[in-house]
PDB file of C-alpha atoms in Angstrom:
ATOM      1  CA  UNK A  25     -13.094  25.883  20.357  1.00 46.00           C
ATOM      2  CA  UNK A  26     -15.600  23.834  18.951  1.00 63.00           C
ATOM      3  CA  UNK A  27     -17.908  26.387  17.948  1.00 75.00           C
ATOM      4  CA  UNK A  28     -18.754  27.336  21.945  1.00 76.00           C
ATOM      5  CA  UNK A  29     -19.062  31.147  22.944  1.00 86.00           C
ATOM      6  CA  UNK A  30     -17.610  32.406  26.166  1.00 85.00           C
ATOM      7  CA  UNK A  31     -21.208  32.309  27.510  1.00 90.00           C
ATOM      8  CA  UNK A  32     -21.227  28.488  26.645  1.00 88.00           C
ATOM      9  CA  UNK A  33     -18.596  27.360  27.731  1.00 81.00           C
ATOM     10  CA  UNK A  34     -19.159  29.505  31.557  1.00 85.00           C
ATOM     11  CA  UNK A  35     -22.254  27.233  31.493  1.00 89.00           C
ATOM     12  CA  UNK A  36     -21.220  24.442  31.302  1.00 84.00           C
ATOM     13  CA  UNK A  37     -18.548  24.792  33.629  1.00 82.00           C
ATOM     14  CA  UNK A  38     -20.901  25.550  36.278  1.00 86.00           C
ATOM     15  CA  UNK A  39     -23.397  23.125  35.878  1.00 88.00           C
ATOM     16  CA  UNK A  40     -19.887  20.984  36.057  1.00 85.00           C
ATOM     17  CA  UNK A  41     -19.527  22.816  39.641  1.00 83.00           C
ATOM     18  CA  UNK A  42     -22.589  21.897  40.494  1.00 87.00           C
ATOM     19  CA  UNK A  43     -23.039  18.169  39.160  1.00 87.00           C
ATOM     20  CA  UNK A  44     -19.354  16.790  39.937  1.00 86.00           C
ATOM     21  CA  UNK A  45     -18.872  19.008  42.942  1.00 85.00           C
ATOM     22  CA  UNK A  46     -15.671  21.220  44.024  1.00 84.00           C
ATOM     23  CA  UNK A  47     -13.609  18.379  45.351  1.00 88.00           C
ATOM     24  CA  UNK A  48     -13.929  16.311  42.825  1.00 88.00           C
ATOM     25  CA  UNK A  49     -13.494  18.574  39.959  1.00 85.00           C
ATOM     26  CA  UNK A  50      -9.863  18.954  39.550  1.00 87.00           C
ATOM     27  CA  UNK A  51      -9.348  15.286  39.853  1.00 90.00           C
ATOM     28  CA  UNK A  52     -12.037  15.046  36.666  1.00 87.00           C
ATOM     29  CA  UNK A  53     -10.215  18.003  34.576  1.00 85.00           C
ATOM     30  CA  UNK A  54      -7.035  16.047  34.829  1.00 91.00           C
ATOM     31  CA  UNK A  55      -8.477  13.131  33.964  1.00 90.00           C
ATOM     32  CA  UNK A  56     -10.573  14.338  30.868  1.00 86.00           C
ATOM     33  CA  UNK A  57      -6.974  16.432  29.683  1.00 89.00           C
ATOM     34  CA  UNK A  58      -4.997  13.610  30.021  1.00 94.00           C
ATOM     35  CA  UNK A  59      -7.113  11.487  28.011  1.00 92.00           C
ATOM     36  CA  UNK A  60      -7.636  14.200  25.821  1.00 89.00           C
ATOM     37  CA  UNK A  61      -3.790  14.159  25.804  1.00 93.00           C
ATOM     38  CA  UNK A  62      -3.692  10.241  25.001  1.00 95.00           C
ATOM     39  CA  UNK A  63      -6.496  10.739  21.958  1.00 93.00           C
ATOM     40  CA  UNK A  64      -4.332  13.560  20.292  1.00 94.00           C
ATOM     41  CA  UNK A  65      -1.081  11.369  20.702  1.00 94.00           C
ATOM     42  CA  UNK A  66      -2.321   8.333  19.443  1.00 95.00           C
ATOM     43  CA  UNK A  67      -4.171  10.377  16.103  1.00 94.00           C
ATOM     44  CA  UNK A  68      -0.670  12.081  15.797  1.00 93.00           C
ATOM     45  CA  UNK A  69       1.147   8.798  15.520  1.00 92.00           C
ATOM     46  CA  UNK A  70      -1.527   7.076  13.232  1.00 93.00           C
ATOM     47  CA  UNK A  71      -0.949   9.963  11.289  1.00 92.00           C
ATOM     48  CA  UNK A  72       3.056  10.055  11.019  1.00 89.00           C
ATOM     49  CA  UNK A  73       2.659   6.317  10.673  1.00 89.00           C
ATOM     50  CA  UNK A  74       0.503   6.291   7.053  1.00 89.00           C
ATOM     51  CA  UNK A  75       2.776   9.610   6.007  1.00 86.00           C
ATOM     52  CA  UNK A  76       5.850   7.064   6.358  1.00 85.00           C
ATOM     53  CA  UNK A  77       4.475   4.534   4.713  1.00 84.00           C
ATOM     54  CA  UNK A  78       3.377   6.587   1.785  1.00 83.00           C
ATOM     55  CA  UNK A  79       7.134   8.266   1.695  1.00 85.00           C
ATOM     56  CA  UNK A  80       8.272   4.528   1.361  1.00 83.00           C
ATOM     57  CA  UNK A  81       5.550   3.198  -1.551  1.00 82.00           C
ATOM     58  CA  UNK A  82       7.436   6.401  -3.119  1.00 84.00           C
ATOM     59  CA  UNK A  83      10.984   5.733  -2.569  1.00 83.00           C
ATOM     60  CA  UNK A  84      10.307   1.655  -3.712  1.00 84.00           C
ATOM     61  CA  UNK A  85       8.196   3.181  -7.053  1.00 86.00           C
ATOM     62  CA  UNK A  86      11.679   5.390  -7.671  1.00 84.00           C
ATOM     63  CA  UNK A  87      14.317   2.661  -6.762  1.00 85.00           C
ATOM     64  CA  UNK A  88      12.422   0.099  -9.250  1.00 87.00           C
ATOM     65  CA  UNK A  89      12.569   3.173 -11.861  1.00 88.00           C
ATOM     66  CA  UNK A  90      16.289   3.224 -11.541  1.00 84.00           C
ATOM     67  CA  UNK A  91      15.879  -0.478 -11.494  1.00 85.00           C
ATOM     68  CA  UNK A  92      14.432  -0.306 -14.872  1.00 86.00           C
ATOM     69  CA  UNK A  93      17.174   2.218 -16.208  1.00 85.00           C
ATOM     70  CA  UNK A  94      20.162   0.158 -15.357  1.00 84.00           C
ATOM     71  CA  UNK A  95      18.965  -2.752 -16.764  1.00 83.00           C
ATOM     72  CA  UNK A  96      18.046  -0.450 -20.039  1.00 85.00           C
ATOM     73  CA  UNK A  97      21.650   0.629 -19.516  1.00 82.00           C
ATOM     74  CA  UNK A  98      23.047  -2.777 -19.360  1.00 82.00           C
ATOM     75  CA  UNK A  99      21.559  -3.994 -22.142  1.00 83.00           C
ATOM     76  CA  UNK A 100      22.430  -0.797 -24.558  1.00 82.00           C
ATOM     77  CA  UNK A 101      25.828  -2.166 -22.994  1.00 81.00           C
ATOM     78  CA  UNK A 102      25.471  -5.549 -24.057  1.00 80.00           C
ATOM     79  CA  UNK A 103      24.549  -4.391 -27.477  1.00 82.00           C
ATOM     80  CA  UNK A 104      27.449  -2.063 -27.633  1.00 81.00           C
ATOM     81  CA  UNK A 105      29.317  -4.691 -26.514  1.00 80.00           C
ATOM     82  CA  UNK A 106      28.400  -6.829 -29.539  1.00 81.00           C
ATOM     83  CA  UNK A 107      28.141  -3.931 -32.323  1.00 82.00           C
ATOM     84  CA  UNK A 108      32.281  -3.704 -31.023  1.00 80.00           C
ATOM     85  CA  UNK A 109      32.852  -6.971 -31.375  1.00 80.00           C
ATOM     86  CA  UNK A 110      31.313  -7.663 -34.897  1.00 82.00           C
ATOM     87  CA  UNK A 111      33.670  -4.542 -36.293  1.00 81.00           C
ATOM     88  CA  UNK A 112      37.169  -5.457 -34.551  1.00 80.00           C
ATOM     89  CA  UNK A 113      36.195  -8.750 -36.136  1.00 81.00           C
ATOM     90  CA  UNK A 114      35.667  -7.340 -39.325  1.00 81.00           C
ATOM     91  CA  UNK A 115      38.778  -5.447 -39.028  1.00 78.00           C
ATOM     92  CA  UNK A 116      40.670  -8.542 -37.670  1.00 75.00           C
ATOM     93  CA  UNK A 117      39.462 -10.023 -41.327  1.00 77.00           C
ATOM     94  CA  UNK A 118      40.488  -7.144 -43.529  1.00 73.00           C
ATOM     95  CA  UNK A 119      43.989  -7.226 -42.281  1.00 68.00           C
ATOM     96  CA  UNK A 120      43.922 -11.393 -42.951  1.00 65.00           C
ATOM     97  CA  UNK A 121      43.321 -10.920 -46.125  1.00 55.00           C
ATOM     98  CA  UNK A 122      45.947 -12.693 -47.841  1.00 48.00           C
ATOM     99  CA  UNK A 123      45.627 -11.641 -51.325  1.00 47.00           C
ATOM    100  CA  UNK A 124      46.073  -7.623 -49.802  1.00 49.00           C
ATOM    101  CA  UNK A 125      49.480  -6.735 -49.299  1.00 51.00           C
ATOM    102  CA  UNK A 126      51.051  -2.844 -48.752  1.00 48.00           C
ATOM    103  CA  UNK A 127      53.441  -4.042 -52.125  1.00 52.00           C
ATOM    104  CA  UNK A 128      50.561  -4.030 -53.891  1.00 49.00           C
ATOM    105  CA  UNK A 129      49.280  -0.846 -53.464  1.00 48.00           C
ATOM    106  CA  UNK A 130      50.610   1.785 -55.528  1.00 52.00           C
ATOM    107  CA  UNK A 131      50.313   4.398 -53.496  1.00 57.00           C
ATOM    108  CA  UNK A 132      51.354   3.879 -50.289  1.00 63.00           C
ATOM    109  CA  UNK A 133      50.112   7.393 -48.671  1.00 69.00           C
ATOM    110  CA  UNK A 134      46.552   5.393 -49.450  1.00 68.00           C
ATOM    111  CA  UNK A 135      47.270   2.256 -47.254  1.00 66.00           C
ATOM    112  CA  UNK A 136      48.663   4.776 -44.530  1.00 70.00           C
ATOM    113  CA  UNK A 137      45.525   6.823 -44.875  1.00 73.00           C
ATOM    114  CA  UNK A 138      43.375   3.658 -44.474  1.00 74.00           C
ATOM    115  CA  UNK A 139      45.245   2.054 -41.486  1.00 74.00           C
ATOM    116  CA  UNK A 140      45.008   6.168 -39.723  1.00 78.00           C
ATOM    117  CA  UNK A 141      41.402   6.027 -40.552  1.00 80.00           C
ATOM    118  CA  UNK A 142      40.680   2.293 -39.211  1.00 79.00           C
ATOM    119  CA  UNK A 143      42.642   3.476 -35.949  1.00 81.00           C
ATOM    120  CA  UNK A 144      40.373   6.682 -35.516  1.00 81.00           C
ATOM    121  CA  UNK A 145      37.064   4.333 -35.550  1.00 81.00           C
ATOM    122  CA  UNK A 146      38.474   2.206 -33.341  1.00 82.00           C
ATOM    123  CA  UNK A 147      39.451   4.966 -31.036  1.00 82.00           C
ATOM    124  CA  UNK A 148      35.873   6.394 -30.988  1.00 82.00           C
ATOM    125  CA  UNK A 149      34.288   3.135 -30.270  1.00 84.00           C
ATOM    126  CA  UNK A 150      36.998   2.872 -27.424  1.00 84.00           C
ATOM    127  CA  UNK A 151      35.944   6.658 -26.097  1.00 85.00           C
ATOM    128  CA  UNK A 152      32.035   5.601 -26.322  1.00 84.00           C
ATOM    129  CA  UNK A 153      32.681   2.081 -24.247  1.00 82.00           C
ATOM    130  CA  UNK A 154      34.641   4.018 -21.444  1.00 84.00           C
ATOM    131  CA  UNK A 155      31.595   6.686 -21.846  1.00 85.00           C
ATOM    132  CA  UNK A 156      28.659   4.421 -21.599  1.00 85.00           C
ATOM    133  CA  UNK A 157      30.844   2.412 -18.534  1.00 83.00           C
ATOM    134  CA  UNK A 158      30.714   5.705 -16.433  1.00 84.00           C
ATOM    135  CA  UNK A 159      26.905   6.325 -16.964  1.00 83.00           C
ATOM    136  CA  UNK A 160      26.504   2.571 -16.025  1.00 84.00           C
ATOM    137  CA  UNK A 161      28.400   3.457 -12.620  1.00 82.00           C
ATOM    138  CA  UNK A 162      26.709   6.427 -12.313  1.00 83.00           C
ATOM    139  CA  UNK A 163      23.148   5.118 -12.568  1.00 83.00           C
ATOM    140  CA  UNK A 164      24.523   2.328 -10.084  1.00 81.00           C
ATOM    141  CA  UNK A 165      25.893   4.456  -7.728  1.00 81.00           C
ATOM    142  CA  UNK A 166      22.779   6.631  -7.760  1.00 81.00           C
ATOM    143  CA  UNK A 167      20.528   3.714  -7.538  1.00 81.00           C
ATOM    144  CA  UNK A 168      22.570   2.538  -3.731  1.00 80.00           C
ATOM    145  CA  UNK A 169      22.142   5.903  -2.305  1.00 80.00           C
ATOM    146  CA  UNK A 170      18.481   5.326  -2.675  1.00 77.00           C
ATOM    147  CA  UNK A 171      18.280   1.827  -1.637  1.00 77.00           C
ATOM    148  CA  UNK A 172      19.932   3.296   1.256  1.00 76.00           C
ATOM    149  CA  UNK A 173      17.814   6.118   1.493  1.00 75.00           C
ATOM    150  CA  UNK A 174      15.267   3.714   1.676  1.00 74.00           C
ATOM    151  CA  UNK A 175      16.321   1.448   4.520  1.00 71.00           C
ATOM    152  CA  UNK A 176      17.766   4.597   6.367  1.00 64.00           C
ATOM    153  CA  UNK A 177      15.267   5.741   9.548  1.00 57.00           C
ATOM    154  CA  UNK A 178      14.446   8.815  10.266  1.00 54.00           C
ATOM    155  CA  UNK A 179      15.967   9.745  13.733  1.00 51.00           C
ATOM    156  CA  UNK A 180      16.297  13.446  13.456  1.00 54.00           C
ATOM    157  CA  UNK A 181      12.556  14.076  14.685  1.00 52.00           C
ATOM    158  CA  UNK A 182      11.873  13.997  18.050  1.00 53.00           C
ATOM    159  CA  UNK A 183       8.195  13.311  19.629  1.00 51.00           C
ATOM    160  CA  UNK A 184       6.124  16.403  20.121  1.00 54.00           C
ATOM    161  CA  UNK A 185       5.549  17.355  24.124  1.00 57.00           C
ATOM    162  CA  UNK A 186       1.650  18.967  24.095  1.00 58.00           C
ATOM    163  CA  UNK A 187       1.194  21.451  26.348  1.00 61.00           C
ATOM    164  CA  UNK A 188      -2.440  21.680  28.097  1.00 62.00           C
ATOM    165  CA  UNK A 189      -2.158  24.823  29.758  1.00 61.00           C
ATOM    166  CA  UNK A 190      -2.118  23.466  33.309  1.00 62.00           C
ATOM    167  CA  UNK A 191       1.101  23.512  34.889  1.00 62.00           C
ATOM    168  CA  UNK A 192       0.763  20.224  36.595  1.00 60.00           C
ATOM    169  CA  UNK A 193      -0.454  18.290  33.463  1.00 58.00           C
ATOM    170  CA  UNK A 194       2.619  19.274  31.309  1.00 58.00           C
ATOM    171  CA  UNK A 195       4.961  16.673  33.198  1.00 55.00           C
ATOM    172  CA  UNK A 196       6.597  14.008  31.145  1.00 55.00           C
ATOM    173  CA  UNK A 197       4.442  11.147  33.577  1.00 51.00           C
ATOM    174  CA  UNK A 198       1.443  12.141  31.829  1.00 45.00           C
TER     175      UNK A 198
END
């Protein structure tokens, strides 16, 4: 305790005796524990207080992270979005193509292979919109828990009792 022998800390406990007196004594022990009580409360809660607030500058760094990925998300989707567009136009145009027609075509395992082929593409970019619409409701639904995570309190720790090693100074009054 503070560096104080046995021998030290007898000595001072009797010049205590001897300065404060025997009636007054205990009434100056429970004094100096309970503000010694008070001190080690209040440093406890300054404590938890800045370990909070650092837990939250972390949580607001990683929501605007996820921030940052859904709108990277949304626009990959927006260019998706137009990269789809552009070829069912194109493929809107190669079937208004006036001058093409099936009777033309010799062979018409060729125009069937063609039309199977078109279909497959368009298929794919159908399977990769769906695809990149789940990550973008994944990342969103992962970005609320957070932003609840973040607003949520913590209520499952309770305040520490300190015990003081004297019976009658380990009441909740004190």
């Amino acid at each position: 305790m503070f560096g104080l022998g046995f021998t030290e800390i007898l000595l001072i406990a009797v010049l205590a005796l001897l300065f404060i007196g025997p009636d007054k004594l205990p009434d100056t022990m429970k004094t100096i524990a309970r503000t010694l009580g008070k001190l080690k409360r209040m440093l406890d809660d300054t404590k938890s207080t800045i370990e909070q607030e650092l837990r939250v500058d972390e949580l607001r760094q990683e929501v605007m992270q996820y921030r940052a990925e859904l709108d990277k998300a949304k626009s990959d989707l927006s260019a998706f979005k137009n990269v789809a567009n552009k070829e069912i136009e194109s493929v809107k145009k190669s079937a208004q193509i006036e001058s093409f027609k099936p009777t033309d075509i010799n062979d018409d395992k060729l125009f069937d292979d063609l039309f199977e082929e078109a279909e497959s593409d368009f298929d794919k970019l159908e399977a990769e919109k769906e695809e990149f619409k789940n990550k973008t409701k994944n990342l969103a639904k992962e970005a609320q828990i957070h932003l609840k995570e973040l607003n949520k309190p913590n209520l499952n720790e309770e305040p520490k009792k300190e015990k003081t090693g004297f019976k009658h100074l380990d009441r909740e009054d004190v």
